[in-house]
Amino acid sequence: MSRIDESLDFIPVRIAVLTVSDTRSLEEDRSGQTLVDRIARAGHVLADRRIIRDERAQIADQLRAWVADPEIDVIISTGGTGLTGRDVTVEAHRDVYEKEIEAFATVFTLISMEKIGTSAVQSRATGGVAGGTYLFALPGSPGACKDAWDGILEKQLDYRHRPCNFVEIMPRLDEHLRRK
């Protein structure tokens, strides 16, 4: 069963937070702040934080810039995962992914169902990998960010989490790029 192996050292990862919104400022960004607070409380490093408009190309460009940055291990975006015309974060993420982590969306939906019932079907949360970096797109509500962090990311970004976690395979995420 899932557990923390206290005999292992905690390994902090460097996480960038991207809020996708046409209207929010840093002062009003409750979802981004929810993630920032949880990242710090867990002992990880906030590598960068930005707010960007709901524009697919701009979102993808920012994701690619962070993927190319060796000082960033994980990117978490919040906002733009719904069903309306301006919700293009998922498409931008998929423009960048080399591999999608399909089970992330499934597990997020299961967690959301416990909190908001069938309204969970309106989320298109997603996760993937590109250039040795993890990317996760979360809905734009503080509650959804809490659910994703507390229910999935906090555990999977902790090297001590057993039986397995994202951190332990991080060095091998880009092995296909190193092959000769």
XYZ file of C-alpha atoms in Angstrom:
180
model
C 0.000 0.000 0.000
C 0.985 3.639 -0.421
C 3.374 4.908 2.267
C 6.320 7.224 2.989
C 9.634 5.449 3.603
C 11.134 7.576 6.388
C 14.521 5.831 5.971
C 15.039 7.751 2.694
C 16.046 11.398 2.372
C 13.536 13.857 0.944
C 14.631 15.260 -2.439
C 13.155 18.680 -3.241
C 12.134 19.285 -6.842
C 11.966 22.634 -8.629
C 8.418 23.506 -9.625
C 7.111 26.305 -11.853
C 3.499 27.457 -11.473
C 1.578 28.917 -14.406
C -1.842 30.470 -13.932
C -3.851 30.727 -17.136
C -6.355 33.575 -16.919
C -7.535 36.590 -18.873
C -8.516 38.423 -15.698
C -6.383 37.455 -12.667
C -3.420 39.286 -11.222
C -0.915 37.776 -8.772
C -2.816 39.374 -5.891
C -6.081 37.723 -7.011
C -4.592 34.362 -8.001
C -5.961 32.104 -5.259
C -5.390 28.888 -7.233
C -1.766 29.684 -8.027
C -1.204 30.743 -4.429
C -2.748 27.489 -3.204
C -0.140 25.596 -5.222
C 2.723 27.889 -4.146
C 1.801 27.385 -0.475
C 1.612 23.609 -0.830
C 4.886 23.444 -2.762
C 6.671 25.354 0.001
C 5.020 23.372 2.804
C 6.123 20.112 1.176
C 9.745 21.338 1.030
C 10.012 21.816 -2.730
C 11.410 24.876 -4.516
C 9.241 27.373 -6.385
C 11.351 27.804 -9.530
C 9.125 30.386 -11.238
C 5.581 31.687 -11.261
C 3.703 33.441 -14.035
C 0.239 34.433 -15.153
C -0.549 34.205 -18.851
C -3.663 34.841 -20.924
C -5.818 32.057 -22.360
C -3.923 31.940 -25.656
C -2.863 28.491 -26.827
C 0.360 29.533 -28.555
C 1.480 31.717 -25.632
C 0.767 28.952 -23.126
C 2.658 26.387 -25.215
C 5.585 28.796 -25.673
C 5.834 29.323 -21.897
C 5.643 25.581 -21.255
C 8.398 24.950 -23.841
C 10.606 27.647 -22.301
C 10.270 26.044 -18.878
C 10.820 22.541 -20.291
C 14.082 23.825 -21.803
C 15.166 25.327 -18.467
C 17.395 22.851 -16.580
C 16.396 24.558 -13.305
C 12.774 23.368 -13.639
C 11.720 19.766 -12.967
C 7.934 20.129 -12.855
C 5.401 22.551 -14.329
C 1.936 22.897 -12.858
C -0.603 25.079 -14.594
C -3.983 26.078 -13.227
C -6.886 27.323 -15.290
C -8.188 26.829 -18.805
C -9.046 23.137 -18.490
C -12.801 23.473 -18.841
C -15.140 23.242 -21.792
C -15.607 26.846 -22.892
C -14.148 28.369 -26.018
C -11.328 30.157 -24.154
C -10.255 26.967 -22.328
C -7.174 26.000 -24.358
C -4.662 24.971 -21.686
C -5.106 21.251 -22.317
C -4.502 21.713 -26.047
C -1.389 23.797 -25.308
C -0.073 21.120 -22.953
C -0.671 18.417 -25.556
C 1.206 20.528 -28.116
C 4.240 20.164 -25.826
C 3.922 16.626 -24.428
C 6.142 13.837 -25.655
C 4.104 11.400 -23.561
C 0.781 11.878 -21.832
C 0.194 10.453 -18.368
C -3.373 9.291 -19.014
C -3.881 7.914 -15.501
C -3.354 11.389 -14.017
C -6.691 12.540 -15.460
C -8.385 9.351 -14.317
C -7.127 9.575 -10.744
C -7.917 13.300 -10.604
C -11.472 12.562 -11.746
C -11.871 9.893 -9.062
C -10.692 12.308 -6.378
C -12.939 15.075 -7.741
C -15.965 12.777 -7.799
C -15.673 12.372 -4.031
C -15.873 16.170 -3.622
C -18.096 17.481 -6.410
C -19.907 14.424 -7.766
C -20.649 14.234 -11.445
C -19.506 17.844 -11.977
C -16.046 16.250 -12.186
C -16.782 15.400 -15.827
C -16.347 19.067 -16.708
C -12.626 19.009 -15.940
C -10.019 18.082 -18.515
C -7.065 17.929 -16.110
C -4.067 16.322 -17.768
C -0.460 15.356 -17.163
C 2.480 14.581 -19.371
C 6.221 14.583 -19.890
C 8.440 16.588 -22.246
C 12.203 17.029 -22.297
C 12.611 15.305 -18.953
C 10.091 17.642 -17.282
C 6.705 16.742 -15.814
C 3.762 18.935 -16.801
C 0.342 18.993 -15.139
C -2.709 21.068 -16.101
C -5.191 21.593 -13.269
C -8.535 23.369 -13.176
C -8.567 27.000 -12.087
C -10.251 26.606 -8.716
C -8.378 26.508 -5.395
C -10.352 23.389 -4.453
C -9.245 21.526 -7.563
C -5.630 22.572 -6.962
C -5.858 21.310 -3.372
C -7.379 18.031 -4.542
C -4.724 17.440 -7.201
C -1.838 18.357 -4.894
C -3.079 16.602 -1.769
C -4.403 13.550 -3.566
C -1.741 12.968 -6.237
C 1.162 15.372 -6.640
C 2.303 15.653 -3.032
C 2.832 11.895 -2.946
C 4.170 11.396 -6.456
C 6.661 14.269 -6.107
C 8.047 12.810 -2.869
C 11.018 10.528 -3.499
C 10.217 8.628 -0.302
C 6.742 7.619 -1.494
C 6.369 3.879 -1.986
C 5.822 1.714 -3.885
C 6.905 4.243 -6.564
C 6.929 7.939 -7.436
C 7.684 10.396 -10.230
C 10.953 11.613 -8.704
C 12.751 8.265 -8.812
C 12.294 7.973 -12.585
C 13.074 11.637 -13.292
C 16.679 10.929 -14.394
C 15.361 8.565 -17.083
C 12.593 10.728 -18.535
C 14.793 12.084 -21.297
C 16.923 8.987 -21.937
C 15.544 8.731 -25.487
C 17.102 12.133 -26.212
C 20.547 10.911 -25.111
C 20.630 7.773 -27.282
C 23.201 7.724 -30.047
